[in-house]
Short mmCIF file of C-alpha atoms and ligand atoms in Angstrom, two decimals:
data_model
loop_
_atom_site.label_atom_id
_atom_site.label_comp_id
_atom_site.label_asym_id
_atom_site.label_seq_id
_atom_site.Cartn_x
_atom_site.Cartn_y
_atom_site.Cartn_z
CA MET A 8 -36.10 4.01 -10.83
CA LYS A 9 -33.26 4.39 -8.32
CA GLN A 10 -29.92 2.89 -9.30
CA LYS A 11 -28.56 0.02 -7.24
CA ILE A 12 -25.16 0.05 -5.52
CA VAL A 13 -23.50 -2.98 -3.95
CA ALA A 14 -21.29 -2.27 -0.94
CA TYR A 15 -18.90 -5.18 -0.32
CA LYS A 16 -17.25 -3.61 2.71
CA ALA A 17 -18.78 -2.05 5.84
CA LEU A 18 -19.17 1.72 5.52
CA PRO A 19 -19.54 4.48 8.13
CA ASP A 20 -23.20 5.38 8.80
CA ASP A 21 -22.96 8.87 7.31
CA VAL A 22 -21.38 7.48 4.13
CA THR A 23 -24.13 4.86 3.81
CA ALA A 24 -26.74 7.60 4.33
CA TYR A 25 -25.07 9.69 1.62
CA LEU A 26 -25.14 6.76 -0.83
CA ARG A 27 -28.80 6.07 0.02
CA GLU A 28 -29.68 9.64 -1.00
CA HIS A 29 -28.60 8.65 -4.51
CA ALA A 30 -29.25 4.94 -4.86
CA GLU A 31 -30.55 1.77 -3.30
CA VAL A 32 -27.67 0.17 -1.35
CA GLU A 33 -27.23 -3.56 -0.77
CA PHE A 34 -24.51 -4.73 1.62
CA VAL A 35 -22.83 -8.04 0.91
CA ASP A 36 -19.96 -9.96 2.54
CA GLY A 37 -17.01 -9.25 0.25
CA ASN A 38 -15.29 -12.46 1.34
CA ASN A 39 -18.13 -14.48 -0.16
CA ALA A 40 -17.39 -14.37 -3.90
CA GLU A 41 -20.65 -16.12 -4.84
CA ALA A 42 -22.78 -13.70 -2.84
CA LEU A 43 -20.90 -10.75 -4.32
CA ALA A 44 -21.38 -12.05 -7.88
CA ALA A 45 -25.09 -12.61 -7.21
CA ALA A 46 -25.54 -9.09 -5.82
CA LEU A 47 -23.75 -7.54 -8.81
CA LYS A 48 -26.21 -9.16 -11.28
CA ASP A 49 -28.76 -6.33 -11.06
CA ALA A 50 -26.49 -3.52 -9.82
CA ASP A 51 -25.29 -0.32 -11.49
CA GLY A 52 -22.22 0.20 -9.33
CA ALA A 53 -20.21 -1.24 -6.46
CA ILE A 54 -17.99 0.06 -3.67
CA GLY A 55 -15.57 -1.83 -1.45
CA ALA A 56 -11.96 -2.90 -0.98
CA SER A 57 -9.49 -5.77 -0.56
CA VAL A 58 -11.48 -8.21 -2.68
CA LYS A 59 -10.86 -9.40 -6.23
CA VAL A 60 -13.63 -8.32 -8.58
CA THR A 61 -13.17 -10.71 -11.51
CA PRO A 62 -14.32 -10.36 -15.12
CA ALA A 63 -16.60 -13.39 -14.61
CA MET A 64 -18.46 -11.52 -11.84
CA LEU A 65 -19.25 -8.73 -14.32
CA ASP A 66 -20.59 -10.92 -17.14
CA GLY A 67 -24.29 -10.35 -17.72
CA THR A 68 -24.44 -7.31 -15.41
CA ARG A 69 -25.18 -3.67 -16.23
CA ILE A 70 -22.41 -2.35 -13.93
CA LYS A 71 -21.28 1.10 -15.05
CA ALA A 72 -18.85 2.01 -12.27
CA LEU A 73 -16.71 0.40 -9.59
CA SER A 74 -15.22 2.38 -6.73
CA THR A 75 -12.40 0.97 -4.65
CA ILE A 76 -11.73 2.34 -1.16
CA SER A 77 -7.98 2.26 -1.77
CA VAL A 78 -5.40 3.86 -4.00
CA GLY A 79 -4.09 0.49 -5.21
CA PHE A 80 -6.21 -1.19 -7.86
CA ASP A 81 -4.41 -4.49 -8.35
CA GLN A 82 -7.63 -6.33 -7.39
CA PHE A 83 -9.09 -5.42 -10.80
CA ASP A 84 -8.44 -6.35 -14.42
CA VAL A 85 -8.34 -2.74 -15.59
CA ALA A 86 -8.04 -3.55 -19.32
CA ASP A 87 -11.14 -5.74 -19.07
CA LEU A 88 -13.09 -2.99 -17.27
CA THR A 89 -12.09 -0.50 -19.96
CA ARG A 90 -13.22 -2.88 -22.71
CA ARG A 91 -16.56 -3.14 -20.94
CA GLY A 92 -16.82 0.66 -20.58
CA ILE A 93 -16.84 0.39 -16.78
CA VAL A 94 -15.30 3.33 -14.89
CA LEU A 95 -12.90 2.34 -12.10
CA ALA A 96 -12.41 5.00 -9.41
CA HIS A 97 -9.90 4.97 -6.52
CA THR A 98 -8.86 7.14 -3.55
CA PRO A 99 -5.41 8.68 -4.05
CA ASP A 100 -4.21 11.61 -1.90
CA VAL A 101 -6.52 11.18 1.13
CA LEU A 102 -4.40 8.29 2.43
CA THR A 103 -0.96 9.56 1.47
CA GLU A 104 0.11 11.07 4.79
CA SER A 105 -1.24 8.27 7.01
CA THR A 106 0.48 5.67 4.87
CA ALA A 107 3.75 7.61 4.97
CA ASP A 108 3.43 7.65 8.77
CA THR A 109 3.12 3.86 8.70
CA VAL A 110 6.25 3.61 6.55
CA PHE A 111 8.13 5.78 9.00
CA SER A 112 6.85 3.73 11.93
CA LEU A 113 8.35 0.68 10.24
CA ILE A 114 11.66 2.45 9.60
CA LEU A 115 11.98 3.63 13.21
CA ALA A 116 10.66 0.43 14.79
CA SER A 117 13.03 -1.71 12.70
CA ALA A 118 16.10 0.46 13.24
CA ARG A 119 15.59 0.97 16.97
CA ARG A 120 14.19 -2.54 17.57
CA VAL A 121 11.13 -1.05 19.25
CA VAL A 122 8.85 -4.09 19.08
CA GLU A 123 11.56 -6.57 20.06
CA LEU A 124 12.64 -4.46 23.05
CA VAL A 125 9.08 -3.81 24.24
CA ASP A 126 8.61 -7.57 24.33
CA TRP A 127 11.97 -7.93 26.15
CA VAL A 128 10.90 -5.44 28.84
CA LYS A 129 7.47 -7.05 29.22
CA ALA A 130 9.12 -10.45 29.59
CA GLY A 131 11.01 -9.12 32.63
CA HIS A 132 14.50 -9.16 31.05
CA TRP A 133 15.34 -5.54 31.98
CA LYS A 134 17.41 -6.16 35.08
CA GLY A 135 20.16 -3.50 34.81
CA SER A 136 21.36 -0.79 32.51
CA ILE A 137 21.19 -1.87 28.90
CA GLY A 138 24.25 -2.46 26.72
CA ALA A 139 25.27 -3.17 23.14
CA PRO A 140 23.01 -6.25 22.83
CA GLN A 141 20.03 -3.88 22.99
CA PHE A 142 21.43 -1.14 20.72
CA GLY A 143 19.85 -0.33 17.40
CA VAL A 144 21.11 1.73 14.48
CA ASP A 145 20.58 5.41 13.67
CA VAL A 146 17.93 6.56 11.23
CA GLN A 147 18.87 10.25 11.05
CA GLY A 148 21.56 11.06 8.52
CA LYS A 149 21.32 7.67 6.79
CA THR A 150 20.43 6.95 3.16
CA LEU A 151 16.86 6.03 2.29
CA GLY A 152 16.18 4.42 -1.09
CA ILE A 153 12.58 4.75 -2.26
CA VAL A 154 11.55 2.37 -5.01
CA GLY A 155 8.53 4.20 -6.47
CA LEU A 156 8.60 7.83 -5.40
CA GLY A 157 5.04 8.98 -6.16
CA ARG A 158 2.46 10.41 -3.76
CA ILE A 159 3.27 8.21 -0.75
CA GLY A 160 6.96 7.93 -1.59
CA GLY A 161 7.05 11.74 -1.79
CA ALA A 162 5.52 12.08 1.68
CA VAL A 163 8.08 9.57 2.99
CA ALA A 164 10.88 11.54 1.29
CA ARG A 165 9.67 14.75 2.95
CA ARG A 166 9.75 13.13 6.41
CA ALA A 167 13.17 11.64 5.70
CA ALA A 168 14.87 14.73 4.25
CA LEU A 169 13.30 17.52 6.31
CA GLY A 170 12.65 15.65 9.56
CA PHE A 171 15.53 13.16 9.73
CA ASN A 172 18.22 14.80 7.61
CA MET A 173 18.44 11.68 5.44
CA ASN A 174 19.82 11.36 1.92
CA VAL A 175 17.07 10.23 -0.40
CA LEU A 176 17.65 8.06 -3.49
CA TYR A 177 14.82 6.86 -5.69
CA THR A 178 13.90 4.90 -8.81
CA ASN A 179 10.92 5.77 -10.98
CA ARG A 180 10.40 5.42 -14.70
CA SER A 181 10.08 9.23 -14.83
CA PRO A 182 11.70 11.89 -12.62
CA ASN A 183 9.90 13.39 -9.63
CA GLU A 184 11.02 17.00 -9.92
CA THR A 185 9.30 18.17 -6.73
CA ALA A 186 11.13 15.57 -4.64
CA GLU A 187 14.44 16.42 -6.31
CA ARG A 188 14.00 20.16 -5.74
CA GLU A 189 12.46 20.13 -2.27
CA TYR A 190 13.98 17.03 -0.64
CA GLY A 191 17.23 16.70 -2.57
CA ALA A 192 16.09 13.27 -3.82
CA ARG A 193 18.42 11.74 -6.42
CA ARG A 194 17.10 9.44 -9.14
CA VAL A 195 19.42 6.46 -9.67
CA GLU A 196 19.37 3.00 -11.22
CA LEU A 197 17.84 0.32 -8.99
CA ASP A 198 21.24 -1.39 -8.57
CA THR A 199 22.79 1.85 -7.25
CA LEU A 200 19.87 2.39 -4.90
CA LEU A 201 20.23 -1.15 -3.56
CA ALA A 202 23.98 -0.82 -3.09
CA GLU A 203 23.91 2.58 -1.36
CA SER A 204 20.76 2.58 0.79
CA ASP A 205 20.57 1.82 4.50
CA PHE A 206 16.80 1.49 4.19
CA VAL A 207 15.18 0.25 0.97
CA CYS A 208 11.56 1.26 0.92
CA LEU A 209 9.09 -0.09 -1.67
CA GLN A 210 6.19 2.14 -2.67
CA VAL A 211 5.43 1.00 -6.22
CA PRO A 212 2.00 -0.18 -7.32
CA LEU A 213 1.71 -3.94 -7.93
CA THR A 214 1.83 -4.51 -11.69
CA ASP A 215 3.30 -7.13 -14.01
CA ALA A 216 6.50 -5.02 -14.05
CA THR A 217 6.82 -4.73 -10.27
CA ARG A 218 5.79 -8.26 -9.20
CA HIS A 219 8.79 -9.84 -7.44
CA MET A 220 10.99 -6.91 -8.47
CA ILE A 221 12.94 -7.49 -5.24
CA GLY A 222 14.24 -11.05 -5.03
CA ALA A 223 17.40 -13.04 -4.25
CA GLU A 224 19.53 -11.15 -6.79
CA GLN A 225 18.44 -7.76 -5.41
CA PHE A 226 19.02 -8.82 -1.77
CA ARG A 227 22.59 -9.77 -2.71
CA LYS A 228 23.15 -6.24 -4.02
CA MET A 229 21.98 -4.63 -0.76
CA LYS A 230 24.23 -3.78 2.21
CA LYS A 231 24.42 -6.50 4.86
CA SER A 232 23.26 -3.82 7.30
CA ALA A 233 20.27 -2.80 5.14
CA ILE A 234 16.65 -2.92 6.26
CA LEU A 235 13.88 -3.59 3.74
CA ILE A 236 10.61 -1.70 4.26
CA ASN A 237 7.57 -2.86 2.32
CA ALA A 238 4.22 -1.08 2.59
CA SER A 239 3.32 -1.46 -1.09
CA ARG A 240 1.94 -4.92 -1.85
CA GLY A 241 3.34 -8.24 -0.64
CA ALA A 242 3.96 -9.54 -4.14
CA THR A 243 6.44 -6.79 -5.07
CA VAL A 244 8.89 -8.85 -3.01
CA ASP A 245 9.73 -12.52 -3.54
CA GLU A 246 8.80 -13.55 0.01
CA PRO A 247 10.64 -16.91 0.13
CA ALA A 248 13.77 -15.07 -1.11
CA LEU A 249 13.28 -12.45 1.63
CA ILE A 250 13.04 -15.18 4.27
CA ALA A 251 16.21 -16.79 2.90
CA ALA A 252 18.05 -13.43 2.84
CA LEU A 253 17.09 -12.71 6.45
CA GLU A 254 18.03 -16.21 7.59
CA ALA A 255 21.40 -16.03 5.83
CA GLY A 256 22.16 -12.50 7.08
CA THR A 257 22.30 -11.18 3.49
CA ILE A 258 20.34 -8.19 4.80
CA HIS A 259 19.86 -7.08 8.38
CA GLY A 260 16.10 -6.80 8.86
CA ALA A 261 12.68 -5.96 7.47
CA GLY A 262 9.68 -3.83 8.34
CA LEU A 263 6.62 -5.24 6.60
CA ASP A 264 3.03 -4.04 6.33
CA VAL A 265 2.10 -6.35 3.44
CA PHE A 266 2.60 -10.03 2.66
CA ASP A 267 2.11 -12.64 -0.06
CA GLN A 268 -0.83 -14.04 1.84
CA GLU A 269 -2.96 -11.79 4.06
CA PRO A 270 -3.64 -12.52 6.85
CA ILE A 271 -0.16 -14.03 7.08
CA ASP A 272 0.10 -17.69 8.06
CA PRO A 273 0.90 -17.68 11.82
CA ALA A 274 3.51 -20.37 11.03
CA SER A 275 5.45 -18.05 8.67
CA PRO A 276 9.18 -17.97 9.55
CA LEU A 277 8.96 -14.16 9.28
CA LEU A 278 6.99 -14.08 12.53
CA ARG A 279 9.73 -15.92 14.42
CA MET A 280 12.47 -13.47 13.47
CA PRO A 281 13.28 -10.74 16.01
CA ASN A 282 14.65 -8.55 13.21
CA VAL A 283 11.28 -8.46 11.40
CA VAL A 284 8.57 -5.98 12.31
CA ALA A 285 5.26 -7.27 10.92
CA LEU A 286 2.07 -5.19 10.76
CA PRO A 287 -1.40 -6.33 9.63
CA HIS A 288 -1.62 -4.09 6.52
CA ILE A 289 -2.36 -0.89 8.47
CA GLY A 290 -0.94 1.57 5.90
CA SER A 291 -3.93 3.94 5.85
CA ALA A 292 -5.71 2.52 8.90
CA THR A 293 -6.52 5.51 11.09
CA HIS A 294 -10.07 6.47 12.02
CA GLU A 295 -9.73 9.79 10.22
CA THR A 296 -8.19 8.48 7.02
CA ARG A 297 -10.39 5.41 6.65
CA HIS A 298 -13.44 7.65 7.05
CA ALA A 299 -12.12 10.11 4.47
CA MET A 300 -11.39 7.25 2.06
CA ALA A 301 -14.91 5.80 2.39
CA ARG A 302 -16.45 9.23 1.84
CA ASN A 303 -14.18 9.89 -1.14
CA ALA A 304 -14.98 6.50 -2.70
CA ALA A 305 -18.72 7.05 -2.20
CA GLU A 306 -18.54 10.46 -3.86
CA ASN A 307 -16.49 8.95 -6.68
CA LEU A 308 -19.13 6.29 -7.26
CA VAL A 309 -22.08 8.69 -7.20
CA GLY A 310 -20.21 10.99 -9.60
CA ALA A 311 -19.22 8.14 -11.91
CA LEU A 312 -22.81 6.84 -12.08
CA ALA A 313 -24.03 10.38 -12.83
CA GLY A 314 -21.33 10.78 -15.50
CA THR A 315 -19.85 13.83 -13.75
CA LEU A 316 -16.70 12.34 -12.16
CA ARG A 317 -13.47 13.76 -13.64
CA ASN A 318 -10.82 12.97 -10.98
CA ASN A 319 -9.71 9.77 -9.26
CA ILE A 320 -10.42 7.68 -12.36
CA VAL A 321 -7.99 4.83 -13.02
CA ASN A 322 -9.09 4.17 -16.62
CA ARG A 323 -9.72 7.64 -18.01
CA GLU A 324 -9.92 6.16 -21.54
CA VAL A 325 -13.49 5.10 -20.73
CA LEU A 326 -14.53 8.78 -20.62
CA ALA A 327 -13.35 9.33 -24.19
CA ARG A 328 -15.95 6.88 -25.52
P1 LIG B 424 1.72 6.68 -7.08
O1 LIG B 424 1.62 8.13 -6.71
O2 LIG B 424 1.19 6.22 -8.37
O3 LIG B 424 3.27 6.26 -6.93
C1 LIG B 424 3.79 5.09 -7.44
C2 LIG B 424 5.21 5.35 -7.91
O4 LIG B 424 5.75 4.14 -8.40
C3 LIG B 424 5.29 6.38 -9.02
O5 LIG B 424 6.25 7.32 -8.68
C4 LIG B 424 5.72 5.58 -10.24
O6 LIG B 424 6.58 6.39 -11.04
C5 LIG B 424 6.45 4.41 -9.62
N1 LIG B 424 6.40 3.21 -10.47
C6 LIG B 424 5.32 2.65 -11.06
N2 LIG B 424 5.69 1.57 -11.76
C7 LIG B 424 7.04 1.46 -11.63
C8 LIG B 424 7.99 0.55 -12.13
N3 LIG B 424 7.64 -0.44 -12.95
N4 LIG B 424 9.29 0.74 -11.79
C9 LIG B 424 9.66 1.76 -10.98
N5 LIG B 424 8.78 2.67 -10.48
C10 LIG B 424 7.49 2.50 -10.80
O7 LIG B 424 0.99 5.78 -5.96
P2 LIG B 424 0.86 6.03 -4.39
O8 LIG B 424 -0.40 6.76 -4.11
O9 LIG B 424 2.14 6.58 -3.88
O10 LIG B 424 0.67 4.51 -3.91
C11 LIG B 424 1.66 3.54 -4.20
C12 LIG B 424 1.21 2.16 -3.83
O11 LIG B 424 1.25 2.02 -2.42
C13 LIG B 424 -0.22 1.78 -4.19
O12 LIG B 424 -0.33 1.36 -5.52
C14 LIG B 424 -0.57 0.69 -3.21
O13 LIG B 424 -0.31 -0.58 -3.75
C15 LIG B 424 0.38 0.95 -2.05
N6 LIG B 424 -0.35 1.35 -0.82
C16 LIG B 424 -0.28 0.54 0.26
C17 LIG B 424 -0.95 0.91 1.42
C18 LIG B 424 -0.89 0.04 2.64
O14 LIG B 424 -1.88 -0.04 3.36
N7 LIG B 424 0.23 -0.57 2.93
C19 LIG B 424 -1.71 2.09 1.47
C20 LIG B 424 -1.75 2.88 0.33
C21 LIG B 424 -1.07 2.50 -0.83
P3 LIG B 424 6.69 6.16 -12.64
O15 LIG B 424 5.30 6.05 -13.15
O16 LIG B 424 7.46 7.36 -13.11
O17 LIG B 424 7.47 4.90 -12.80
#
């Protein structure tokens, strides 16, 4: 009998066809938790993204593998999956460069006020040569502090050091020797990074240790001219504290791809601030990269169900059983 896979996100046609070569595939609306739980009841595996898959949804199922179309896996209780012997696969690497491009878009757009000034031109305010009220700040030659210099942080560091002649500081629990050797990145304590950086860029995974790691106390340690860039997960930053810091001028601005609540409430004060660039979580969202991620996640799932997957596994301990 063919195995059954639940897809809780739309997939490209060729990826669906690939999955159907290996299993029966049932599509379900990932935003409907009840429908997802019902579909999982007689499934062997599932593929999707941006939806919480809770332990309760897995009770009484025979699920052997879950495959998320993302590198982040904060939507899962990994310890619970491991206890159940369920493999969790993710898609590192394929999205690294596109996400680093998004980070750099935020850095440039925030520093040079691109979005604000586009709106200003479109509103008909450009009536003569521009002056200091329209000036931004330089990016090249400045100091970039990367909180979490891993795959994506490394690709951001490369752009910064080799393309923009920036000094790169970073915090990690362990050193990133490649970034130190090739991009001159310097590992420092978080307080030093906050005090010395012109741009503070978060690229840590969301975990118990990183939730709200940047809050009121950290904003006070940053330069008044500093710009916060967050393309990790909304909850790594204490959002009300960020709003307060921006309103009080404790820091200069923010470039944000992620928020506490997504989609963001249209009434959020962040959306009224000209010094905030807000994107709808587009980190990896290019046609090419989203296709590669879906393909990668599908291959991960087929491999995990066949017991042959060795890479891209979040909870490798399951294999040792
Ligand atoms: P990664 O290679 O695992 O890098 C994460 C880095 O964070 C590592 O260098 C890690 O170093 C560091 N880190 C982890 N916990 C830390 C802690 N408690 N304190 C300080 N540093 C810590 O992951 P990645 O592929 O670069 O992805 C990073 C994150 O970006 C993902 O988890 C995801 O949430 C987010 N992301 C967002 C988008 C988007 O659309 N905006 C797209 C892709 C990814 P140590 O282990 O040495 O501490």
